Amino acid sequence: MHRTITISQIRQAAQEAYEESKNISGGANANYIPYLANVDSGLFGLSLTLVDGTSFNFGDTAYRFGIESVSKVPTAILAMIQHTPQGVLREIGADATGLPFNSIFAILLENDHPSTPLVNAGAISACSMIAPQGDAAEKWNEITRNITELCGSSPVLIEELYESETATNFNNRAISWLLKNYNRIYDEVDMSLDLYTRQCSLGITSAQLAVMGATIANHGLNPVTGKQVFDPEISPKITTMIASVGFYQHTGDWLYTSGIPAKTGVGGGVMGVMPGLFGIAAFAPPLDDAGNSVKAQAAIKKFMQKLDLNIFSGDTVTISSDGKE
Ligand code: GLU
C-alpha cells in the first residue's frame, strides 16, 4: 500500500507520544556505574529528525546524558568505512547473541567470535580495528570526528562518567583479555578497552541522536549538514545490526512490538532508524531488567503506533510537506 503522511501529522504524533509517556513510572537507573545511578531519573526527552532535515524536540532534549551503548553504532559504522562491511563481518561478525550486553558466555558459545559490534565484546573489538593502529590519540579523534559528522554537532566527554566506568569495568576487562586470547583484538588490549570506555562516556543529547538516526535512514547523508558521511551501502548493513541486536536479549520483543530497529544504552537513550523516513531518539534514565529505558521505549512505540508505521508493513510511505510549520 502507498501512504502519504504530512509533516504536521508527524509532529502531532510525536507530541502526543511524549505527553502520554511523561508520567509512566517503573524501572531504575543503571546502578552498576555509580555516575549513572545519580542522574535525575525524572529527565525525559523525545526528538525526531526527518530525512529532509526537519526536527521536532519535546522535553529534555538538550540534556547531555551518557551515550553508553548507542556509541557502538557510530564506531561500527567507522569500522565499516575503514575496513568495508565485509571486513567487519569477517573480523567481528553480524550475529545476534540473544544474551545480555556484557555476556562472556556469548563469546564462548560463538566459537571465539565477538558476534556483532553492537555487544560489548564486538564493540571493544571494533575500537581495536579503528585506524591508525597503535595511536590512541588519533583513534580517539577518528571516533569523535565520526560521531560529530553523524550528529552534525560534537559530543562532549563526561569526565566523571569516564572515571566512574573505568573504576568499575572489571567485566569488560575480562571480555577484552578473553578476546585477546582468541586473536579478536586487533590493537593493544588496554588501549582498545579504554577507547571503548571513553566512547561510552560521551555526553550526547536526544536531539543529536535523532540526527544520527536520520543520517543512517538517509543513506549516510546527514540531512542537517548536507554532508555525505558514509557510503550508502553501509546503511542497510548497520540497520540490520541494529534490528537484530539493538535491545540485546529483548530485541525480538522490541522489534515485534515497535516495528522499528533501535539501539539502546544504559544511560537511558534509545535511537531508532526508519529507513528512508526519519531518525527518532528518546531519553529517560530508568531502565528495565535488560538495561533498556522504560519511558523511551514507550514513547517510540506510541509514536510508531499513532502513525501506523512498521518497517515490515510493506507500505511505501511518502512524507508530504503540507502543513509544514
Ligand atoms: N558502558 C556500558 C558497559 O560497557 C555500556 C552498556 C550499555 O549501554 O548497554 O557496561
XYZ file of N, CA, C and O in Angstrom, residues 49-55 149-151 210-229 277-279:
132
model
N 14.099 13.542 13.728
C 14.629 14.277 12.569
C 14.245 13.516 11.310
O 14.533 12.327 11.175
N 13.572 14.229 10.410
C 13.154 13.614 9.138
C 14.304 13.673 8.140
O 15.242 14.457 8.309
N 14.214 12.879 7.089
C 15.314 12.855 6.115
C 15.408 14.146 5.298
O 16.364 14.339 4.547
N 14.443 15.052 5.464
C 14.610 16.379 4.830
C 15.248 17.375 5.802
O 15.397 18.557 5.498
N 15.596 16.900 7.008
C 16.274 17.755 7.983
C 15.342 18.427 8.984
O 15.798 19.022 9.958
N 14.024 18.298 8.781
C 13.083 18.875 9.754
C 13.224 18.139 11.083
O 13.249 16.901 11.110
N 13.307 18.893 12.193
C 13.446 18.249 13.510
C 12.357 18.732 14.460
O 11.927 19.884 14.401
N 30.219 14.053 12.807
C 29.677 14.130 11.440
C 28.293 13.486 11.349
O 27.415 13.970 10.648
N 28.117 12.384 12.088
C 26.817 11.709 12.049
C 25.726 12.548 12.709
O 24.576 12.550 12.278
N 26.096 13.262 13.792
C 25.112 14.062 14.548
C 25.014 15.494 14.041
O 24.070 16.202 14.377
N 18.855 11.827 17.292
C 17.830 11.782 16.230
C 18.469 12.127 14.881
O 18.132 11.519 13.854
N 19.416 13.069 14.887
C 20.097 13.421 13.626
C 20.954 12.236 13.161
O 20.985 11.898 11.972
N 21.632 11.559 14.121
C 22.428 10.388 13.731
C 21.516 9.321 13.112
O 21.844 8.734 12.067
N 20.376 9.079 13.735
C 19.426 8.093 13.195
C 18.961 8.490 11.802
O 18.838 7.653 10.898
N 18.720 9.800 11.616
C 18.258 10.282 10.308
C 19.353 10.136 9.254
O 19.068 9.853 8.086
N 20.614 10.312 9.659
C 21.728 10.150 8.709
C 21.798 8.696 8.239
O 22.007 8.417 7.048
N 21.589 7.772 9.172
C 21.579 6.348 8.788
C 20.366 6.066 7.890
O 20.476 5.393 6.865
N 19.205 6.643 8.268
C 17.978 6.438 7.479
C 18.104 7.048 6.093
O 17.419 6.643 5.152
N 18.994 8.054 5.958
C 19.133 8.822 4.715
C 20.376 8.401 3.917
O 21.024 9.216 3.290
N 20.710 7.094 3.991
C 21.806 6.532 3.176
C 23.147 7.205 3.433
O 23.959 7.368 2.514
N 23.383 7.622 4.677
C 24.695 8.193 5.023
C 24.823 9.680 4.788
O 25.860 10.267 5.100
N 23.772 10.298 4.255
C 23.811 11.752 4.008
C 23.157 12.455 5.201
O 21.962 12.275 5.451
N 23.958 13.230 5.950
C 23.392 13.950 7.098
C 22.423 15.014 6.579
O 22.832 15.937 5.874
N 21.122 14.893 6.915
C 20.139 15.808 6.320
C 20.212 17.220 6.891
O 19.633 18.134 6.327
N 20.927 17.384 7.999
C 21.029 18.716 8.603
C 22.244 19.463 8.045
O 22.160 20.636 7.688
N 23.387 18.767 7.924
C 24.602 19.442 7.434
C 24.768 19.296 5.923
O 25.565 20.009 5.316
N 24.082 18.323 5.321
C 24.227 18.090 3.879
C 25.484 17.307 3.530
O 25.811 17.144 2.352
N 26.207 16.794 4.539
C 27.454 16.066 4.260
C 27.181 14.563 4.097
O 26.470 13.963 4.910
N 27.796 13.965 3.068
C 27.737 12.509 2.898
C 28.769 11.911 3.856
O 29.967 12.028 3.641
N 28.317 11.288 4.940
C 29.237 10.824 5.989
C 29.792 9.441 5.670
O 30.933 9.136 5.990
N 12.949 7.434 5.943
C 11.957 8.350 6.522
C 12.514 9.261 7.619
O 12.449 10.472 7.515
N 13.038 8.662 8.702
C 13.458 9.502 9.830
C 14.348 8.751 10.822
O 14.436 7.517 10.798
N 14.979 9.538 11.710
C 15.623 9.004 12.907
C 14.834 9.519 14.088
O 14.289 10.637 14.042
